[in-house]
Amino acid sequence: MSENAAAPGEAGPAGIVQEANVLVLIAEDAPEIAEILAAYLARSGMRSVHAADGAHALELHLALKPDLVLLDIQMPQVSGWQVLSQIRQRGDTPVIMLTALDQDVDKLTGLRIGADDYVVKPFNPAEVVARVQAVLRRSLPRQQRDERRILRVAPFVIDFEHHEAVAEIDGRSHTLALTLTEFRLLAQLARAPRRVFSRAELLTACLPEGDTLERTVDSHVSKLRKKLEDLGIAGVPVSIRGVGYRFHQGL
């Protein structure tokens, strides 16, 4: 991060608070452009993930629920127009189109399908970041509603509305095959990753249907930990001797 860049959680030059929890999906087949955009977004406190083709962009959008998409029109496999159309069928994720096309008809097409903004290449990456901030600022009420349904605590993306948890490992997304109780345990611990939860607290929050034995929590935690270890995620949840469980040891 440069000395002039706003740190995560501080107000940046555009007057918007920079949130490290903001995730931007960069759908761009030119790796050098994607790297520059990712660097400028990081300087403003935002995280990003990259897709080099339209099919991968749709996969990442579905799995990670990004806060905004920077979308190139001329994408391999699935075009930017098709990606935008499918994103709009899924919901209202803000989308900024990136393209070398400078025809009014292309801009009108993008806006008609549902793009929130349109940037023509070559562009100033600082301007792109400013446009990202502006679009996020306009959609802030929607973002606040979404935050109640989506929780991101590395390496997990937890979708409360659909009771689905995804693990991001080495740039790939893995949907976790969890029971309802295992999902509840993971979500409860991830909501407050620094806190140690007692077995009694987890029993009340995650097994409210009638289980009364605290050792039942240990059994469910053990099964959850085994599933995560099978994916290469070690130490989640971590046992705190004589107390209970915490999200993981590294916090």
Short mmCIF file of C-alpha atoms in Angstrom, two decimals:
data_model
loop_
_atom_site.label_atom_id
_atom_site.label_comp_id
_atom_site.label_asym_id
_atom_site.label_seq_id
_atom_site.Cartn_x
_atom_site.Cartn_y
_atom_site.Cartn_z
CA MET A 1 0.00 0.00 0.00
CA SER A 2 1.34 3.43 -0.88
CA GLU A 3 1.77 6.09 1.78
CA ASN A 4 -1.07 8.11 0.28
CA ALA A 5 -3.54 5.22 0.08
CA ALA A 6 -6.28 5.00 2.68
CA ALA A 7 -5.91 2.08 5.04
CA PRO A 8 -8.86 -0.28 5.35
CA GLY A 9 -11.51 1.28 7.58
CA GLU A 10 -10.33 4.87 6.98
CA ALA A 11 -12.01 7.47 4.80
CA GLY A 12 -10.36 7.78 1.40
CA PRO A 13 -10.06 10.83 -0.86
CA ALA A 14 -13.45 10.16 -2.43
CA GLY A 15 -15.12 10.62 0.95
CA ILE A 16 -16.19 6.98 1.21
CA VAL A 17 -15.04 4.66 3.96
CA GLN A 18 -12.77 2.00 2.49
CA GLU A 19 -13.85 -1.48 3.61
CA ALA A 20 -11.49 -4.45 3.40
CA ASN A 21 -14.60 -6.65 3.30
CA VAL A 22 -15.59 -5.31 -0.15
CA LEU A 23 -14.91 -7.94 -2.82
CA VAL A 24 -14.62 -6.98 -6.50
CA LEU A 25 -14.70 -9.62 -9.24
CA ILE A 26 -12.40 -8.61 -12.13
CA ALA A 27 -13.57 -10.43 -15.27
CA GLU A 28 -10.79 -9.58 -17.73
CA ASP A 29 -8.86 -11.83 -20.14
CA ALA A 30 -5.76 -9.59 -20.24
CA PRO A 31 -3.70 -10.55 -17.14
CA GLU A 32 -1.68 -7.32 -17.12
CA ILE A 33 -4.86 -5.21 -16.98
CA ALA A 34 -6.33 -7.42 -14.25
CA GLU A 35 -3.14 -7.12 -12.17
CA ILE A 36 -3.13 -3.32 -12.43
CA LEU A 37 -6.80 -3.08 -11.42
CA ALA A 38 -6.25 -5.47 -8.50
CA ALA A 39 -3.31 -3.37 -7.27
CA TYR A 40 -5.28 -0.13 -7.41
CA LEU A 41 -8.27 -1.70 -5.69
CA ALA A 42 -5.98 -3.04 -2.94
CA ARG A 43 -4.55 0.46 -2.41
CA SER A 44 -8.10 1.62 -1.71
CA GLY A 45 -8.68 -1.18 0.79
CA MET A 46 -10.72 -3.48 -1.44
CA ARG A 47 -10.14 -7.16 -2.14
CA SER A 48 -10.45 -8.65 -5.61
CA VAL A 49 -10.62 -11.98 -7.40
CA HIS A 50 -9.82 -12.53 -11.09
CA ALA A 51 -11.57 -14.52 -13.81
CA ALA A 52 -9.86 -14.78 -17.23
CA ASP A 53 -12.95 -15.97 -19.10
CA GLY A 54 -16.71 -15.55 -18.94
CA ALA A 55 -17.49 -19.06 -17.73
CA HIS A 56 -15.12 -18.72 -14.76
CA ALA A 57 -16.56 -15.27 -14.02
CA LEU A 58 -20.05 -16.75 -13.71
CA GLU A 59 -18.73 -19.52 -11.45
CA LEU A 60 -16.98 -17.03 -9.14
CA HIS A 61 -20.00 -14.73 -9.10
CA LEU A 62 -22.25 -17.57 -7.99
CA ALA A 63 -19.80 -18.94 -5.41
CA LEU A 64 -18.37 -15.76 -3.89
CA LYS A 65 -21.25 -13.24 -4.19
CA PRO A 66 -18.93 -10.27 -4.96
CA ASP A 67 -20.00 -6.74 -4.09
CA LEU A 68 -19.25 -5.48 -7.62
CA VAL A 69 -18.09 -6.87 -10.98
CA LEU A 70 -15.64 -5.20 -13.37
CA LEU A 71 -16.60 -6.93 -16.62
CA ASP A 72 -14.78 -6.92 -19.96
CA ILE A 73 -17.09 -7.33 -22.98
CA GLN A 74 -14.75 -9.33 -25.21
CA MET A 75 -14.28 -12.40 -22.99
CA PRO A 76 -13.40 -15.97 -24.06
CA GLN A 77 -15.96 -18.80 -23.78
CA VAL A 78 -18.83 -16.61 -22.60
CA SER A 79 -19.05 -12.98 -23.75
CA GLY A 80 -19.37 -10.06 -21.37
CA TRP A 81 -22.90 -9.42 -22.67
CA GLN A 82 -23.90 -12.98 -21.76
CA VAL A 83 -22.21 -12.74 -18.36
CA LEU A 84 -24.03 -9.47 -17.62
CA SER A 85 -27.35 -10.97 -18.69
CA GLN A 86 -26.95 -13.98 -16.40
CA ILE A 87 -25.81 -11.82 -13.48
CA ARG A 88 -28.95 -9.74 -13.90
CA GLN A 89 -31.08 -12.88 -13.92
CA ARG A 90 -29.50 -13.84 -10.60
CA GLY A 91 -29.86 -10.48 -8.87
CA ASP A 92 -28.66 -6.89 -8.66
CA THR A 93 -24.87 -7.11 -8.20
CA PRO A 94 -23.42 -3.79 -9.46
CA VAL A 95 -21.55 -4.21 -12.77
CA ILE A 96 -19.13 -1.81 -14.49
CA MET A 97 -18.36 -2.73 -18.12
CA LEU A 98 -14.75 -2.52 -19.33
CA THR A 99 -14.23 -2.50 -23.09
CA ALA A 100 -12.20 -1.23 -26.01
CA LEU A 101 -15.45 -0.60 -27.88
CA ASP A 102 -16.31 3.09 -27.98
CA GLN A 103 -19.57 2.97 -29.89
CA ASP A 104 -22.69 4.54 -28.45
CA VAL A 105 -24.68 1.45 -29.44
CA ASP A 106 -22.42 -0.70 -27.23
CA LYS A 107 -22.86 1.63 -24.29
CA LEU A 108 -26.62 1.65 -24.78
CA THR A 109 -26.67 -2.14 -25.03
CA GLY A 110 -24.77 -2.50 -21.77
CA LEU A 111 -26.98 -0.01 -19.96
CA ARG A 112 -30.12 -1.62 -21.37
CA ILE A 113 -29.07 -5.08 -20.17
CA GLY A 114 -28.36 -3.61 -16.74
CA ALA A 115 -24.80 -2.30 -16.45
CA ASP A 116 -24.31 0.33 -13.75
CA ASP A 117 -21.45 2.12 -15.52
CA TYR A 118 -19.22 1.86 -18.60
CA VAL A 119 -15.47 2.50 -18.95
CA VAL A 120 -13.64 2.56 -22.31
CA LYS A 121 -10.07 1.26 -22.70
CA PRO A 122 -7.44 2.56 -22.41
CA PHE A 123 -8.44 3.93 -19.04
CA ASN A 124 -6.83 5.44 -15.97
CA PRO A 125 -7.04 2.74 -13.25
CA ALA A 126 -7.48 5.43 -10.59
CA GLU A 127 -10.59 6.58 -12.44
CA VAL A 128 -11.89 3.02 -12.51
CA VAL A 129 -11.47 2.79 -8.72
CA ALA A 130 -13.31 6.11 -8.34
CA ARG A 131 -16.16 4.75 -10.44
CA VAL A 132 -16.22 1.58 -8.33
CA GLN A 133 -16.51 3.70 -5.19
CA ALA A 134 -19.27 5.80 -6.73
CA VAL A 135 -21.30 2.78 -7.79
CA LEU A 136 -20.87 1.14 -4.39
CA ARG A 137 -21.93 4.38 -2.71
CA ARG A 138 -25.12 4.50 -4.80
CA SER A 139 -25.89 0.87 -4.01
CA LEU A 140 -24.96 1.07 -0.30
CA PRO A 141 -28.47 0.33 1.06
CA ARG A 142 -28.53 -2.82 -1.06
CA GLN A 143 -25.03 -3.76 0.10
CA GLN A 144 -26.07 -3.38 3.73
CA ARG A 145 -28.98 -5.77 3.18
CA ASP A 146 -26.67 -8.27 1.50
CA GLU A 147 -24.14 -8.13 4.35
CA ARG A 148 -26.74 -9.64 6.66
CA ARG A 149 -26.98 -12.66 4.34
CA ILE A 150 -23.32 -13.08 3.33
CA LEU A 151 -20.38 -13.40 5.73
CA ARG A 152 -16.78 -13.55 4.48
CA VAL A 153 -14.15 -14.81 6.90
CA ALA A 154 -11.13 -16.25 5.09
CA PRO A 155 -11.15 -18.80 3.67
CA PHE A 156 -14.95 -19.06 3.88
CA VAL A 157 -17.92 -17.37 2.25
CA ILE A 158 -21.05 -18.17 4.26
CA ASP A 159 -24.47 -17.64 2.67
CA PHE A 160 -27.11 -17.56 5.42
CA GLU A 161 -30.05 -17.26 3.06
CA HIS A 162 -29.21 -20.50 1.24
CA HIS A 163 -27.44 -22.25 4.15
CA GLU A 164 -24.35 -22.70 2.00
CA ALA A 165 -20.67 -22.39 2.84
CA VAL A 166 -17.86 -22.12 0.28
CA ALA A 167 -14.12 -22.41 0.94
CA GLU A 168 -11.67 -20.46 -1.25
CA ILE A 169 -8.50 -22.53 -1.58
CA ASP A 170 -5.65 -21.70 -4.00
CA GLY A 171 -7.94 -19.62 -6.18
CA ARG A 172 -10.62 -22.32 -6.40
CA SER A 173 -14.03 -22.46 -4.72
CA HIS A 174 -15.25 -25.57 -2.91
CA THR A 175 -18.85 -25.86 -1.73
CA LEU A 176 -18.83 -27.60 1.65
CA ALA A 177 -21.09 -30.62 2.15
CA LEU A 178 -22.20 -29.74 5.69
CA THR A 179 -25.13 -30.89 7.77
CA LEU A 180 -27.41 -28.17 9.13
CA THR A 181 -25.76 -28.41 12.55
CA GLU A 182 -22.24 -28.25 11.08
CA PHE A 183 -23.24 -25.19 9.04
CA ARG A 184 -24.64 -23.52 12.15
CA LEU A 185 -21.47 -24.24 14.11
CA LEU A 186 -19.20 -22.85 11.40
CA ALA A 187 -21.39 -19.76 10.98
CA GLN A 188 -21.65 -19.11 14.72
CA LEU A 189 -17.89 -19.27 15.21
CA ALA A 190 -17.19 -17.18 12.08
CA ARG A 191 -19.52 -14.39 13.21
CA ALA A 192 -17.11 -13.64 16.08
CA PRO A 193 -13.81 -15.28 15.09
CA ARG A 194 -11.83 -13.88 18.05
CA ARG A 195 -14.32 -15.08 20.65
CA VAL A 196 -14.17 -18.39 22.50
CA PHE A 197 -17.62 -20.00 22.68
CA SER A 198 -18.47 -22.40 25.47
CA ARG A 199 -20.09 -25.73 24.63
CA ALA A 200 -23.26 -24.57 26.34
CA GLU A 201 -23.43 -21.47 24.11
CA LEU A 202 -22.91 -23.52 20.96
CA LEU A 203 -25.48 -26.06 22.12
CA THR A 204 -28.10 -23.33 22.56
CA ALA A 205 -27.27 -21.51 19.31
CA CYS A 206 -26.68 -24.46 16.98
CA LEU A 207 -28.65 -27.41 18.35
CA PRO A 208 -31.90 -25.87 19.60
CA GLU A 209 -34.09 -28.83 18.57
CA GLY A 210 -33.72 -30.81 21.79
CA ASP A 211 -30.13 -32.07 22.21
CA THR A 212 -29.15 -31.42 25.83
CA LEU A 213 -25.72 -33.02 26.21
CA GLU A 214 -22.74 -30.72 25.78
CA ARG A 215 -20.59 -33.60 24.52
CA THR A 216 -22.91 -33.67 21.48
CA VAL A 217 -21.23 -30.40 20.44
CA ASP A 218 -17.84 -32.13 20.50
CA SER A 219 -19.11 -34.81 18.13
CA HIS A 220 -20.46 -32.30 15.60
CA VAL A 221 -17.30 -30.15 15.83
CA SER A 222 -15.15 -33.23 15.23
CA LYS A 223 -17.11 -34.10 12.08
CA LEU A 224 -16.93 -30.50 10.85
CA ARG A 225 -13.17 -30.36 11.47
CA LYS A 226 -12.65 -33.65 9.59
CA LYS A 227 -14.50 -32.32 6.51
CA LEU A 228 -12.39 -29.16 6.53
CA GLU A 229 -9.16 -31.11 7.01
CA ASP A 230 -10.06 -33.21 3.97
CA LEU A 231 -9.91 -29.96 1.96
CA GLY A 232 -6.59 -28.97 3.50
CA ILE A 233 -8.02 -26.51 6.05
CA ALA A 234 -6.40 -27.36 9.37
CA GLY A 235 -7.21 -26.08 12.84
CA VAL A 236 -10.82 -24.96 12.26
CA PRO A 237 -12.44 -24.90 14.74
CA VAL A 238 -9.73 -24.89 17.38
CA SER A 239 -10.34 -26.38 20.84
CA ILE A 240 -9.66 -24.16 23.84
CA ARG A 241 -8.95 -26.55 26.67
CA GLY A 242 -11.47 -26.35 29.50
CA VAL A 243 -13.50 -23.63 27.79
CA GLY A 244 -14.87 -24.47 24.35
CA TYR A 245 -14.11 -23.54 20.75
CA ARG A 246 -12.88 -20.60 18.71
CA PHE A 247 -12.90 -20.09 14.93
CA HIS A 248 -9.15 -20.69 14.50
CA GLN A 249 -5.85 -20.30 16.31
CA GLY A 250 -4.32 -17.64 14.07
CA LEU A 251 -6.52 -14.76 15.27
#
